[in-house]
PDB file of C-alpha atoms and ligand atoms in Angstrom:
ATOM      1  CA  MET A   1       2.486 -19.011  18.546  1.00 47.00           C
ATOM      2  CA  LYS A   2       1.182 -17.119  15.543  1.00 54.00           C
ATOM      3  CA  GLU A   3       3.834 -15.032  13.825  1.00 66.00           C
ATOM      4  CA  GLU A   4       3.207 -11.333  13.878  1.00 83.00           C
ATOM      5  CA  TYR A   5       4.803 -10.724  10.487  1.00 90.00           C
ATOM      6  CA  CYS A   6       5.325 -12.730   7.338  1.00 95.00           C
ATOM      7  CA  ASP A   7       8.755 -14.157   6.709  1.00 96.00           C
ATOM      8  CA  ALA A   8      10.157 -12.488   3.573  1.00 96.00           C
ATOM      9  CA  SER A   9      12.206 -15.490   2.548  1.00 96.00           C
ATOM     10  CA  GLU A  10       9.292 -17.917   2.956  1.00 96.00           C
ATOM     11  CA  THR A  11       6.874 -15.582   1.130  1.00 97.00           C
ATOM     12  CA  ILE A  12       9.178 -15.285  -1.883  1.00 97.00           C
ATOM     13  CA  LYS A  13       9.763 -19.045  -1.908  1.00 96.00           C
ATOM     14  CA  GLN A  14       6.004 -19.749  -1.906  1.00 95.00           C
ATOM     15  CA  SER A  15       5.424 -17.269  -4.748  1.00 95.00           C
ATOM     16  CA  GLY A  16       7.759 -19.184  -7.036  1.00 96.00           C
ATOM     17  CA  LEU A  17      10.015 -16.151  -7.567  1.00 96.00           C
ATOM     18  CA  ALA A  18      13.767 -16.478  -7.218  1.00 96.00           C
ATOM     19  CA  ARG A  19      15.068 -15.106  -3.935  1.00 96.00           C
ATOM     20  CA  THR A  20      17.348 -12.197  -4.812  1.00 95.00           C
ATOM     21  CA  PRO A  21      18.817  -9.709  -2.313  1.00 95.00           C
ATOM     22  CA  GLN A  22      16.786  -6.962  -4.043  1.00 96.00           C
ATOM     23  CA  ARG A  23      13.464  -8.814  -3.712  1.00 97.00           C
ATOM     24  CA  MET A  24      14.276  -9.638  -0.095  1.00 96.00           C
ATOM     25  CA  ALA A  25      15.052  -6.005   0.711  1.00 97.00           C
ATOM     26  CA  VAL A  26      11.868  -4.696  -0.943  1.00 97.00           C
ATOM     27  CA  LEU A  27       9.671  -7.288   0.737  1.00 98.00           C
ATOM     28  CA  GLU A  28      11.253  -6.761   4.151  1.00 96.00           C
ATOM     29  CA  ALA A  29      10.587  -3.028   3.853  1.00 97.00           C
ATOM     30  CA  LEU A  30       6.918  -3.732   3.036  1.00 97.00           C
ATOM     31  CA  ILE A  31       6.525  -6.312   5.817  1.00 96.00           C
ATOM     32  CA  LEU A  32       7.834  -3.886   8.436  1.00 94.00           C
ATOM     33  CA  ALA A  33       6.024  -0.821   7.069  1.00 94.00           C
ATOM     34  CA  ILE A  34       3.415   0.856   9.243  1.00 88.00           C
ATOM     35  CA  HIS A  35       1.978   2.875   6.335  1.00 89.00           C
ATOM     36  CA  PRO A  36       1.702   1.952   2.656  1.00 94.00           C
ATOM     37  CA  LEU A  37       4.974   2.682   0.869  1.00 95.00           C
ATOM     38  CA  SER A  38       5.615   4.354  -2.466  1.00 93.00           C
ATOM     39  CA  ALA A  39       8.438   3.220  -4.756  1.00 94.00           C
ATOM     40  CA  ALA A  40      10.411   6.262  -3.558  1.00 93.00           C
ATOM     41  CA  ASP A  41       9.881   5.234   0.092  1.00 94.00           C
ATOM     42  CA  ILE A  42      11.105   1.733  -0.728  1.00 96.00           C
ATOM     43  CA  LEU A  43      14.161   3.086  -2.542  1.00 96.00           C
ATOM     44  CA  ALA A  44      15.048   5.147   0.519  1.00 95.00           C
ATOM     45  CA  LEU A  45      14.463   2.250   2.921  1.00 95.00           C
ATOM     46  CA  THR A  46      16.512  -0.273   0.937  1.00 94.00           C
ATOM     47  CA  ALA A  47      19.393   2.044   0.025  1.00 89.00           C
ATOM     48  CA  GLU A  48      21.568   0.861   2.908  1.00 85.00           C
ATOM     49  CA  LYS A  49      20.889  -2.841   2.451  1.00 85.00           C
ATOM     50  CA  THR A  50      21.300  -3.410  -1.244  1.00 87.00           C
ATOM     51  CA  LYS A  51      22.158  -1.738  -4.512  1.00 89.00           C
ATOM     52  CA  ILE A  52      18.866  -1.197  -6.271  1.00 92.00           C
ATOM     53  CA  ASN A  53      17.542   1.342  -8.742  1.00 93.00           C
ATOM     54  CA  ARG A  54      14.099   2.771  -9.337  1.00 93.00           C
ATOM     55  CA  VAL A  55      13.363   0.631 -12.401  1.00 95.00           C
ATOM     56  CA  THR A  56      14.182  -2.529 -10.455  1.00 95.00           C
ATOM     57  CA  VAL A  57      11.972  -1.438  -7.554  1.00 96.00           C
ATOM     58  CA  TYR A  58       9.041  -0.934  -9.938  1.00 95.00           C
ATOM     59  CA  ARG A  59       9.674  -4.296 -11.584  1.00 96.00           C
ATOM     60  CA  ILE A  60       9.834  -6.077  -8.224  1.00 97.00           C
ATOM     61  CA  LEU A  61       6.661  -4.328  -7.015  1.00 96.00           C
ATOM     62  CA  ALA A  62       4.811  -5.376 -10.177  1.00 96.00           C
ATOM     63  CA  SER A  63       5.923  -8.991  -9.788  1.00 97.00           C
ATOM     64  CA  PHE A  64       4.849  -9.050  -6.114  1.00 97.00           C
ATOM     65  CA  ARG A  65       1.525  -7.431  -6.995  1.00 95.00           C
ATOM     66  CA  ASP A  66       0.832  -9.857  -9.852  1.00 94.00           C
ATOM     67  CA  ARG A  67       1.409 -12.783  -7.482  1.00 95.00           C
ATOM     68  CA  GLY A  68      -0.907 -11.367  -4.840  1.00 93.00           C
ATOM     69  CA  ILE A  69       1.856 -10.749  -2.283  1.00 96.00           C
ATOM     70  CA  ILE A  70       1.168  -7.035  -2.087  1.00 96.00           C
ATOM     71  CA  ARG A  71      -1.699  -4.680  -2.894  1.00 93.00           C
ATOM     72  CA  GLU A  72      -1.284  -1.623  -5.051  1.00 93.00           C
ATOM     73  CA  ILE A  73      -3.148   1.417  -3.782  1.00 91.00           C
ATOM     74  CA  GLU A  74      -3.664   3.670  -6.753  1.00 83.00           C
ATOM     75  CA  THR A  75      -3.529   7.312  -5.885  1.00 76.00           C
ATOM     76  CA  GLY A  76      -4.640   8.876  -9.133  1.00 68.00           C
ATOM     77  CA  HIS A  77      -1.090  10.177  -9.616  1.00 66.00           C
ATOM     78  CA  ALA A  78       1.740   8.252 -11.200  1.00 70.00           C
ATOM     79  CA  ASN A  79       2.907   7.197  -7.744  1.00 79.00           C
ATOM     80  CA  SER A  80       1.005   4.258  -6.305  1.00 91.00           C
ATOM     81  CA  SER A  81       1.515   3.035  -2.762  1.00 93.00           C
ATOM     82  CA  TYR A  82       1.960  -0.581  -1.816  1.00 96.00           C
ATOM     83  CA  GLU A  83       1.220  -2.710   1.219  1.00 96.00           C
ATOM     84  CA  MET A  84       1.253  -6.385   2.164  1.00 96.00           C
ATOM     85  CA  ALA A  85      -1.758  -8.418   1.015  1.00 94.00           C
ATOM     86  CA  CYS A  86      -1.259 -11.131   3.658  1.00 92.00           C
ATOM     87  CA  ALA A  87      -3.408 -12.422   6.516  1.00 89.00           C
ATOM     88  CA  HIS A  88      -1.790  -9.859   8.851  1.00 91.00           C
ATOM     89  CA  ASN A  89      -3.206  -7.040   6.733  1.00 91.00           C
ATOM     90  CA  PRO A  90      -6.805  -7.855   5.720  1.00 85.00           C
ATOM     91  CA  VAL A  91      -8.526  -5.754   3.045  1.00 83.00           C
ATOM     92  CA  HIS A  92      -9.366  -2.317   4.384  1.00 87.00           C
ATOM     93  CA  PRO A  93     -10.282   1.098   3.035  1.00 86.00           C
ATOM     94  CA  HIS A  94      -7.752   3.911   2.718  1.00 89.00           C
ATOM     95  CA  PHE A  95      -7.900   7.596   3.294  1.00 89.00           C
ATOM     96  CA  ARG A  96      -6.000   9.717   0.787  1.00 87.00           C
ATOM     97  CA  CYS A  97      -5.171  13.328   1.483  1.00 88.00           C
ATOM     98  CA  ARG A  98      -5.827  15.234  -1.728  1.00 86.00           C
ATOM     99  CA  ASP A  99      -3.248  17.849  -0.764  1.00 88.00           C
ATOM    100  CA  CYS A 100      -0.093  16.002   0.349  1.00 88.00           C
ATOM    101  CA  GLY A 101      -1.021  12.589  -1.082  1.00 85.00           C
ATOM    102  CA  ARG A 102      -0.555  10.818   2.274  1.00 86.00           C
ATOM    103  CA  ILE A 103      -2.288   7.417   2.411  1.00 89.00           C
ATOM    104  CA  ILE A 104      -3.696   6.333   5.755  1.00 89.00           C
ATOM    105  CA  CYS A 105      -4.978   2.794   6.395  1.00 91.00           C
ATOM    106  CA  LEU A 106      -8.469   2.642   7.906  1.00 87.00           C
ATOM    107  CA  PRO A 107      -9.852  -0.225  10.016  1.00 85.00           C
ATOM    108  CA  PRO A 108     -10.469  -3.513   8.148  1.00 81.00           C
ATOM    109  CA  LEU A 109     -13.867  -4.228   6.644  1.00 73.00           C
ATOM    110  CA  THR A 110     -16.149  -6.572   8.494  1.00 76.00           C
ATOM    111  CA  LEU A 111     -16.845  -9.785   6.648  1.00 69.00           C
ATOM    112  CA  SER A 112     -20.489  -8.807   6.098  1.00 74.00           C
ATOM    113  CA  GLN A 113     -19.467  -5.480   4.530  1.00 73.00           C
ATOM    114  CA  ALA A 114     -17.076  -7.281   2.216  1.00 69.00           C
ATOM    115  CA  TRP A 115     -19.813  -9.745   1.243  1.00 71.00           C
ATOM    116  CA  ASP A 116     -22.199  -6.878   0.509  1.00 73.00           C
ATOM    117  CA  TRP A 117     -19.662  -5.391  -1.866  1.00 67.00           C
ATOM    118  CA  LEU A 118     -19.003  -8.719  -3.499  1.00 68.00           C
ATOM    119  CA  ALA A 119     -22.710  -9.379  -4.080  1.00 70.00           C
ATOM    120  CA  GLN A 120     -22.928  -8.584  -7.758  1.00 64.00           C
ATOM    121  CA  PRO A 121     -23.896 -10.358 -10.998  1.00 62.00           C
ATOM    122  CA  ALA A 122     -22.244 -13.726 -11.481  1.00 66.00           C
ATOM    123  CA  ASP A 123     -20.625 -12.710 -14.759  1.00 70.00           C
ATOM    124  CA  PHE A 124     -18.374 -10.291 -12.882  1.00 66.00           C
ATOM    125  CA  THR A 125     -15.034 -11.347 -11.477  1.00 70.00           C
ATOM    126  CA  VAL A 126     -13.722  -9.370  -8.544  1.00 69.00           C
ATOM    127  CA  GLU A 127      -9.955  -9.099  -8.790  1.00 70.00           C
ATOM    128  CA  ARG A 128      -9.416  -6.765  -5.884  1.00 70.00           C
ATOM    129  CA  ILE A 129     -11.296  -4.425  -3.615  1.00 69.00           C
ATOM    130  CA  ASP A 130     -10.003  -0.884  -3.510  1.00 72.00           C
ATOM    131  CA  VAL A 131     -11.853   1.596  -1.334  1.00 75.00           C
ATOM    132  CA  GLN A 132     -10.505   5.072  -0.882  1.00 80.00           C
ATOM    133  CA  LEU A 133     -11.811   8.001   1.084  1.00 85.00           C
ATOM    134  CA  ILE A 134     -10.361  11.277  -0.099  1.00 87.00           C
ATOM    135  CA  GLY A 135     -10.051  14.535   1.800  1.00 92.00           C
ATOM    136  CA  LEU A 136      -7.524  16.481   3.858  1.00 94.00           C
ATOM    137  CA  CYS A 137      -5.278  14.950   6.511  1.00 93.00           C
ATOM    138  CA  ALA A 138      -4.780  16.572   9.921  1.00 93.00           C
ATOM    139  CA  GLU A 139      -1.540  18.280   8.893  1.00 93.00           C
ATOM    140  CA  CYS A 140      -2.971  19.743   5.712  1.00 94.00           C
ATOM    141  CA  ILE A 141      -6.036  21.020   7.568  1.00 93.00           C
ATOM    142  CA  LYS A 142      -3.679  22.875   9.913  1.00 92.00           C
ATOM    143  CA  LYS A 143      -1.678  24.179   6.948  1.00 87.00           C
ATOM    144  CA  ASP A 144      -4.857  25.186   5.072  1.00 78.00           C
ATOM    145  CA  ASN A 145      -6.286  27.010   8.070  1.00 78.00           C
ATOM    146  CA  GLY A 146      -3.019  28.925   8.353  1.00 67.00           C
ATOM    147  CA  ASN A 147      -3.232  29.922   4.690  1.00 61.00           C
ATOM    148  CA  THR A 148      -6.882  30.925   4.965  1.00 55.00           C
ATOM    149  CA  VAL A 149      -6.182  33.206   7.892  1.00 50.00           C
ATOM    150  CA  ALA A 150      -3.108  34.713   6.209  1.00 48.00           C
ATOM    151  CA  SER A 151      -4.839  35.371   2.882  1.00 46.00           C
ATOM    152  CA  ASP A 152      -8.219  36.377   4.256  1.00 47.00           C
ATOM    153  CA  ASN A 153      -9.443  39.426   2.364  1.00 47.00           C
ATOM    154  CA  PHE A 154     -13.156  39.656   3.122  1.00 46.00           C
TER     155      PHE A 154
HETATM  156 ZN1   ZN B 201       1.935 -11.005   6.848  1.00 58.40          ZN
HETATM  157 ZN1   ZN B 202      -2.222  15.993   3.788  1.00 58.40          ZN
HETATM  158 ZN1   ZN B 203      -3.651  -0.050   4.059  1.00 58.40          ZN
END
């Protein structure tokens, strides 16, 4: 039977990184995440399992990203979000709320869409695909409507 999630221990072993409790905790948080996680999210999620500080979380995230274990979703702010880059989580676009910064995963690309995007001059190398749709999430629309009504001075 096909596994539903990656095994953190196996993933770290295959990457050639040493298996430390901190790396295990960060990767487990990312494997189980439903939404992309920020470094702050990961700090909160790993606090009970292992002693880890912010600098270490950033260092671990960078090492996972550089080995292709995770994808970095740049948000235009200092805080990126991260998600697994494994077969369980094929490349897909993201929606970013420009108000609260929430990142929402959108359905995966079809293979033909991905090929269309990759069809470019041969002297380019594609290192990653990063598609983001930016707007307001449902909660911020509600919040905004509330504000508009309250501050309406036509
Ligand atoms: Zn996986
Ligand atoms: Zn929002
Ligand atoms: Zn995603």
